[in-house]
Short mmCIF file of C-alpha atoms and ligand atoms in Angstrom, two decimals:
data_model
loop_
_atom_site.label_atom_id
_atom_site.label_comp_id
_atom_site.label_asym_id
_atom_site.label_seq_id
_atom_site.Cartn_x
_atom_site.Cartn_y
_atom_site.Cartn_z
CA MET A 1 143.51 -59.30 99.00
CA LYS A 2 143.60 -55.64 99.96
CA GLN A 3 142.85 -55.39 103.67
CA MET A 4 141.16 -52.05 104.13
CA TRP A 5 138.07 -53.35 105.83
CA LYS A 6 137.40 -51.60 109.13
CA HIS A 7 133.77 -52.34 109.93
CA ASN A 8 133.17 -54.32 113.10
CA HIS A 9 129.42 -53.92 112.51
CA VAL A 10 127.49 -53.60 109.25
CA ILE A 11 124.41 -51.49 109.95
CA ASP A 12 123.93 -49.11 107.01
CA LEU A 13 125.59 -48.78 103.60
CA SER A 14 125.78 -44.99 104.03
CA GLU A 15 129.07 -45.84 105.83
CA PHE A 16 130.57 -47.83 102.94
CA SER A 17 133.43 -46.51 100.82
CA LEU A 18 134.03 -47.65 97.24
CA GLU A 19 136.88 -49.85 98.58
CA ASP A 20 134.37 -51.55 100.90
CA TYR A 21 132.09 -52.40 97.96
CA ILE A 22 135.08 -53.67 95.97
CA SER A 23 136.26 -55.83 98.91
CA VAL A 24 132.85 -57.47 99.36
CA LEU A 25 132.18 -58.03 95.66
CA GLU A 26 135.66 -59.37 94.83
CA LEU A 27 135.64 -61.74 97.75
CA ALA A 28 132.09 -62.89 96.98
CA ASN A 29 133.16 -63.58 93.42
CA ARG A 30 136.00 -65.77 94.70
CA PHE A 31 133.63 -67.68 96.97
CA LYS A 32 131.17 -68.06 94.10
CA SER A 33 133.82 -69.55 91.83
CA ILE A 34 134.65 -72.40 94.25
CA PRO A 35 133.42 -75.50 92.41
CA LYS A 36 130.46 -77.28 94.00
CA SER A 37 132.15 -80.65 93.66
CA GLY A 38 134.91 -79.51 95.99
CA SER A 39 132.25 -78.86 98.61
CA ARG A 40 134.63 -79.08 101.56
CA LYS A 41 133.92 -76.33 104.02
CA LEU A 42 136.35 -73.44 104.23
CA PRO A 43 137.94 -73.16 107.69
CA ALA A 44 137.80 -69.33 107.95
CA LEU A 45 135.21 -69.23 110.76
CA GLN A 46 136.18 -72.44 112.53
CA GLY A 47 135.62 -72.07 116.27
CA ARG A 48 133.53 -68.92 115.70
CA PHE A 49 129.94 -68.65 116.85
CA VAL A 50 127.34 -66.94 114.65
CA ALA A 51 123.72 -66.51 115.79
CA THR A 52 120.80 -65.36 113.64
CA LEU A 53 118.30 -63.28 115.63
CA PHE A 54 115.32 -62.71 113.36
CA PHE A 55 112.54 -61.00 115.29
CA GLU A 56 110.65 -60.68 111.97
CA PRO A 57 109.96 -63.42 109.38
CA SER A 58 112.47 -64.24 106.65
CA THR A 59 113.05 -66.95 104.07
CA ARG A 60 116.08 -66.11 101.95
CA THR A 61 118.04 -63.72 104.14
CA ARG A 62 118.15 -65.97 107.19
CA SER A 63 118.75 -69.21 105.26
CA SER A 64 121.52 -67.71 103.18
CA PHE A 65 123.27 -66.18 106.19
CA GLU A 66 123.12 -69.55 107.95
CA LEU A 67 124.37 -71.43 104.89
CA ALA A 68 127.12 -68.87 104.40
CA ALA A 69 128.27 -69.20 108.01
CA LYS A 70 128.22 -73.02 107.79
CA LYS A 71 130.21 -72.99 104.54
CA LEU A 72 132.88 -71.06 106.48
CA SER A 73 132.78 -73.68 109.29
CA ALA A 74 131.19 -71.47 111.96
CA ASP A 75 129.00 -72.85 114.74
CA VAL A 76 125.56 -71.50 113.87
CA GLN A 77 122.60 -71.01 116.16
CA THR A 78 119.12 -69.99 115.02
CA PHE A 79 116.99 -68.00 117.43
CA SER A 80 113.27 -68.53 116.83
CA PRO A 81 111.07 -65.84 118.41
CA SER A 82 107.95 -67.97 118.79
CA SER A 83 109.67 -70.58 120.98
CA SER A 84 111.91 -68.15 122.87
CA SER A 85 111.68 -66.05 126.04
CA LEU A 86 110.46 -63.11 123.95
CA SER A 87 106.99 -64.42 124.72
CA LYS A 88 107.91 -64.09 128.41
CA GLY A 89 108.69 -60.40 127.91
CA GLU A 90 112.46 -60.48 127.27
CA SER A 91 113.57 -57.51 125.14
CA PRO A 92 115.52 -57.84 121.85
CA LEU A 93 118.54 -56.23 123.58
CA ASP A 94 118.48 -58.75 126.45
CA THR A 95 118.02 -61.56 123.92
CA ALA A 96 121.11 -60.31 122.08
CA LEU A 97 123.07 -60.03 125.35
CA THR A 98 122.19 -63.65 126.14
CA TYR A 99 123.92 -64.76 122.92
CA VAL A 100 126.85 -62.44 123.66
CA ALA A 101 127.22 -64.11 127.06
CA MET A 102 127.34 -67.47 125.27
CA GLY A 103 130.32 -66.16 123.30
CA ALA A 104 128.75 -65.08 119.99
CA ASP A 105 131.24 -63.52 117.57
CA ILE A 106 128.58 -62.23 115.17
CA LEU A 107 124.87 -61.57 115.71
CA ILE A 108 122.78 -61.26 112.56
CA VAL A 109 119.78 -59.17 113.55
CA ARG A 110 116.44 -58.46 111.85
CA HIS A 111 113.72 -56.43 113.54
CA SER A 112 110.56 -54.67 112.43
CA SER A 113 111.63 -51.46 114.23
CA THR A 114 114.15 -49.10 112.72
CA GLY A 115 117.34 -48.79 114.77
CA VAL A 116 117.31 -52.04 116.78
CA PRO A 117 120.60 -53.43 115.31
CA LYS A 118 122.29 -50.05 115.90
CA GLN A 119 121.01 -49.86 119.48
CA ILE A 120 122.42 -53.32 120.18
CA ALA A 121 125.76 -52.36 118.57
CA ASN A 122 125.92 -49.14 120.67
CA HIS A 123 125.16 -51.06 123.84
CA LEU A 124 127.88 -53.62 123.09
CA LYS A 125 130.37 -50.81 122.52
CA MET A 126 129.44 -49.31 125.88
CA LEU A 127 130.06 -52.71 127.52
CA GLY A 128 133.40 -53.09 125.70
CA LYS A 129 132.20 -56.26 123.91
CA GLN A 130 133.71 -57.27 120.57
CA THR A 131 130.65 -59.08 119.18
CA SER A 132 129.73 -57.78 115.71
CA ILE A 133 126.22 -56.87 114.61
CA LEU A 134 125.16 -57.51 111.06
CA ASN A 135 121.90 -55.79 110.14
CA ALA A 136 119.62 -58.19 108.25
CA GLY A 137 116.85 -55.58 107.90
CA ASP A 138 115.51 -53.05 110.40
CA GLY A 139 112.10 -51.47 109.91
CA LEU A 140 112.04 -49.23 106.85
CA HIS A 141 115.66 -48.23 107.40
CA SER A 142 118.30 -50.51 105.96
CA HIS A 143 119.03 -53.96 104.51
CA PRO A 144 122.71 -53.85 103.58
CA SER A 145 123.28 -57.47 102.58
CA GLN A 146 120.34 -57.45 100.13
CA ALA A 147 121.60 -54.27 98.44
CA LEU A 148 125.06 -55.87 98.16
CA VAL A 149 123.46 -58.93 96.55
CA ASP A 150 121.68 -56.64 94.06
CA LEU A 151 124.90 -54.75 93.31
CA PHE A 152 126.82 -58.00 92.76
CA THR A 153 124.06 -59.39 90.52
CA LEU A 154 123.98 -56.21 88.42
CA ALA A 155 127.79 -55.98 88.18
CA LYS A 156 127.90 -59.59 86.97
CA PHE A 157 125.11 -58.97 84.48
CA PHE A 158 126.96 -56.02 82.95
CA ASN A 159 130.30 -57.85 82.94
CA PRO A 160 130.28 -61.60 83.71
CA GLU A 161 134.07 -61.83 83.34
CA GLU A 162 135.06 -59.78 86.36
CA VAL A 163 133.07 -58.20 89.13
CA ASN A 164 133.75 -54.51 89.52
CA PRO A 165 131.22 -52.07 91.01
CA SER A 166 132.63 -49.29 88.77
CA ILE A 167 130.91 -50.98 85.82
CA LEU A 168 127.74 -49.27 87.11
CA LYS A 169 129.18 -45.78 86.62
CA GLY A 170 126.90 -43.80 84.29
CA LYS A 171 124.29 -46.56 84.11
CA THR A 172 120.68 -45.84 85.04
CA ILE A 173 118.84 -48.21 87.35
CA ALA A 174 115.07 -47.97 87.84
CA ILE A 175 113.69 -48.84 91.29
CA ILE A 176 109.98 -49.41 90.90
CA GLY A 177 107.12 -49.62 93.40
CA ASP A 178 106.82 -49.32 97.14
CA VAL A 179 109.99 -47.30 97.80
CA LEU A 180 108.46 -45.62 100.85
CA HIS A 181 108.24 -48.86 102.86
CA SER A 182 111.36 -50.50 101.49
CA ARG A 183 114.56 -50.79 103.51
CA VAL A 184 116.04 -52.58 100.47
CA ALA A 185 115.41 -49.52 98.26
CA ARG A 186 117.06 -47.23 100.82
CA SER A 187 120.14 -49.45 100.92
CA ASN A 188 120.07 -49.71 97.09
CA LEU A 189 120.14 -45.91 96.92
CA TRP A 190 123.35 -45.74 98.97
CA SER A 191 125.10 -48.56 97.09
CA LEU A 192 124.07 -47.73 93.53
CA THR A 193 124.81 -44.01 93.76
CA ALA A 194 128.15 -44.79 95.48
CA CYS A 195 129.17 -46.72 92.37
CA GLY A 196 128.18 -43.79 90.13
CA ALA A 197 124.86 -45.20 88.90
CA ASN A 198 121.92 -42.83 88.46
CA VAL A 199 118.69 -44.07 89.99
CA VAL A 200 115.21 -43.34 88.71
CA LEU A 201 112.53 -44.07 91.29
CA CYS A 202 109.18 -44.93 89.79
CA GLY A 203 105.76 -45.24 91.39
CA PRO A 204 102.74 -43.21 92.51
CA PRO A 205 103.37 -40.18 94.79
CA SER A 206 101.94 -42.10 97.78
CA LEU A 207 104.72 -44.72 97.48
CA VAL A 208 107.50 -42.60 95.96
CA PRO A 209 107.43 -39.16 97.62
CA GLU A 210 109.45 -36.33 96.00
CA GLU A 211 111.76 -36.09 99.06
CA PHE A 212 113.54 -39.26 97.95
CA CYS A 213 115.49 -37.18 95.40
CA GLU A 214 117.41 -35.76 98.38
CA PHE A 215 117.95 -39.11 100.09
CA THR A 216 121.74 -39.37 99.68
CA LYS A 217 122.45 -35.62 99.89
CA THR A 218 123.44 -35.76 103.58
CA PRO A 219 124.67 -38.67 105.72
CA PRO A 220 122.16 -39.99 108.25
CA PRO A 221 122.08 -38.45 111.77
CA GLY A 222 125.10 -39.53 113.82
CA GLN A 223 127.31 -40.08 110.75
CA LEU A 224 129.83 -37.28 110.31
CA GLU A 225 130.65 -37.57 106.64
CA ASP A 226 129.82 -39.35 103.42
CA PRO A 227 132.75 -41.62 102.43
CA ILE A 228 131.75 -41.17 98.77
CA GLN A 229 132.76 -37.93 97.04
CA HIS A 230 130.68 -38.11 93.88
CA ARG A 231 127.41 -39.99 93.96
CA GLY A 232 125.08 -40.73 91.06
CA GLN A 233 121.85 -38.74 90.80
CA ILE A 234 118.38 -39.72 92.01
CA SER A 235 115.31 -38.71 89.99
CA ILE A 236 111.63 -39.62 90.02
CA SER A 237 109.35 -40.74 87.23
CA ARG A 238 105.62 -41.35 87.50
CA SER A 239 105.56 -43.34 84.23
CA LEU A 240 106.75 -46.94 84.12
CA LYS A 241 107.30 -46.75 80.36
CA GLU A 242 109.46 -43.64 80.67
CA ALA A 243 111.48 -45.08 83.60
CA LEU A 244 112.15 -48.38 81.81
CA ASN A 245 113.06 -46.62 78.60
CA LYS A 246 115.88 -44.64 80.14
CA SER A 247 117.19 -47.50 82.30
CA ASP A 248 119.78 -50.24 81.95
CA ALA A 249 118.16 -52.44 84.63
CA ALA A 250 115.06 -52.44 86.81
CA ILE A 251 114.61 -53.43 90.46
CA THR A 252 110.96 -53.91 91.42
CA LEU A 253 109.77 -53.93 95.01
CA ARG A 254 107.05 -55.77 96.87
CA ILE A 255 103.96 -53.85 97.90
CA GLN A 256 104.59 -54.04 101.64
CA LYS A 257 101.11 -53.96 103.10
CA GLU A 258 102.33 -55.01 106.55
CA ARG A 259 104.49 -51.88 106.76
CA MET A 260 101.82 -49.48 105.49
CA ALA A 261 100.32 -47.27 108.20
CA GLU A 262 97.24 -46.58 106.09
CA ASN A 263 95.79 -47.71 102.81
CA LEU A 264 98.00 -45.86 100.36
CA LEU A 265 96.85 -47.77 97.31
CA SER A 266 93.41 -47.71 95.77
CA ASP A 267 93.63 -51.30 94.50
CA LEU A 268 96.25 -53.80 93.37
CA ASP A 269 94.80 -54.31 89.86
CA THR A 270 95.19 -50.61 89.11
CA TYR A 271 98.69 -50.71 90.59
CA HIS A 272 99.67 -53.66 88.38
CA ARG A 273 98.25 -51.93 85.30
CA GLU A 274 100.31 -48.81 85.99
CA PHE A 275 103.52 -50.12 87.58
CA GLY A 276 103.64 -53.92 87.15
CA ILE A 277 106.25 -55.03 84.59
CA ASN A 278 105.21 -57.29 81.74
CA HIS A 279 106.84 -58.48 78.52
CA LYS A 280 105.11 -55.78 76.48
CA HIS A 281 106.81 -53.02 78.47
CA LEU A 282 110.21 -54.64 78.04
CA LYS A 283 109.79 -55.20 74.28
CA PHE A 284 109.55 -51.46 73.67
CA CYS A 285 112.66 -50.58 75.69
CA SER A 286 115.73 -49.40 73.83
CA ASN A 287 118.04 -51.57 76.00
CA ARG A 288 117.81 -55.22 77.00
CA ILE A 289 116.79 -54.68 80.60
CA PRO A 290 117.12 -57.31 83.33
CA VAL A 291 114.48 -57.28 86.06
CA LEU A 292 115.47 -57.83 89.70
CA HIS A 293 113.36 -58.20 92.83
CA PRO A 294 114.57 -58.80 96.41
CA GLY A 295 111.70 -61.21 97.04
CA PRO A 296 109.25 -62.32 98.22
CA VAL A 297 107.43 -61.55 94.95
CA ASN A 298 103.67 -61.13 94.63
CA ARG A 299 103.11 -62.79 91.26
CA GLY A 300 101.04 -60.66 88.92
CA ILE A 301 101.43 -57.48 90.98
CA GLU A 302 105.01 -56.16 90.84
CA MET A 303 105.60 -58.10 87.63
CA SER A 304 103.64 -60.55 85.51
CA SER A 305 104.01 -64.22 86.28
CA GLU A 306 105.53 -64.66 82.80
CA VAL A 307 108.29 -62.12 83.48
CA LEU A 308 109.06 -63.76 86.84
CA ASP A 309 109.48 -67.13 85.11
CA ASP A 310 111.50 -65.76 82.19
CA LYS A 311 115.07 -66.59 83.24
CA GLU A 312 116.52 -64.54 80.33
CA ILE A 313 115.06 -61.39 81.83
CA CYS A 314 114.35 -61.99 85.47
CA LEU A 315 117.42 -62.29 87.73
CA VAL A 316 115.57 -63.27 90.93
CA ASP A 317 117.12 -66.77 91.04
CA LYS A 318 120.58 -65.27 90.51
CA GLN A 319 119.96 -62.81 93.36
CA VAL A 320 118.99 -65.69 95.65
CA SER A 321 122.05 -67.78 94.76
CA ASN A 322 124.37 -64.75 94.97
CA GLY A 323 123.03 -64.22 98.50
CA ILE A 324 125.29 -66.98 99.80
CA PRO A 325 128.71 -65.77 98.53
CA ILE A 326 127.86 -62.15 99.40
CA ARG A 327 127.01 -63.13 102.98
CA MET A 328 130.10 -65.36 103.17
CA ALA A 329 132.16 -62.33 102.16
CA LEU A 330 130.59 -60.12 104.84
CA LEU A 331 131.13 -62.73 107.57
CA TYR A 332 134.69 -63.36 106.41
CA LEU A 333 135.66 -59.67 106.29
CA ILE A 334 134.19 -58.96 109.72
CA ILE A 335 136.03 -61.87 111.34
CA ALA A 336 139.29 -61.17 109.47
CA ALA A 337 139.28 -57.60 110.78
CA LYS A 338 138.92 -58.68 114.44
C1 NCD B 6 112.96 -57.83 101.82
C2 NCD B 6 112.86 -57.43 103.29
O1 NCD B 6 112.59 -58.24 104.16
O2 NCD B 6 113.12 -56.26 103.50
N1 NCD B 6 113.15 -59.16 101.57
C3 NCD B 6 114.39 -59.73 101.67
O3 NCD B 6 115.01 -59.69 102.70
N2 NCD B 6 114.91 -60.33 100.60
C4 NCD B 6 111.91 -57.23 100.99
C5 NCD B 6 110.48 -57.37 101.37
O4 NCD B 6 110.12 -57.70 102.49
O5 NCD B 6 109.66 -57.10 100.49
#
């Protein structure tokens, strides 16, 4: 395998080159093809210590990171906020430093505030520590592993034979719903446009502000340059029918009430009528469009219950199962580069 990987931390996909995407997807595809019957663990992370520090709830991200680390033979420790010293006032940084002192090689961090994984990574750099930080979702900012799962799932849908992110070049992907509060959508924007896909964002102005068209135009503060020379375009559509009609795939997003500062939606029934995907919408599309969702799904809001259960159309189960090989690939590449 080409060894061009140079990331000790994975915080934001704005830092990923096309080679990085190829490395993760190709390796994930190899892990995915290991037959279940030969379920011996791979020794790649033997003697390594991985801790999951989720200061915010999670079902699939945490479980799949832990399963991925175990499949690579790592020692895995789960930090649970409710039974920890957080309740005694310990900060997330001091919690992280506690695991570093125990010898953690990788900390997988989720926090409701933007920037926490980066702050921990900066602090470790200052201390000269080698522990890697893998961002499992920070505030509204970034959720790299989920966007890599989505990219892998789409690449496999468009070409099941081989997994190559360049298959997305020239394709149009609709991202529908609560873009404003979605760290997944922000990471999707970096990854999809890096691979040459055009993205059409669809939703009401309160959830999809016009400024998102400029999202990938400049690297985030603190990052000197964009490793991608030519990105796909971002546009906005206020009509679900129009967005679906010009797209090759659709990613819908949860209405994230817990992250909304104010009530930005009049009511969920109206939202579902305007932006919830059902079979009728898909029947009138010119292409056969798969529907993805990072989960958790609100049945009957982002999509109809029937679409969610239609395995021909809805790739949610595939996203969940692809979560394991993608996270194995990230863990493997980080450790291999040490
Ligand atoms: C997402 C998250 O936590 O950002 N879920 C996930 O990790 N798969 C999306 C969400 O919360 O809606």
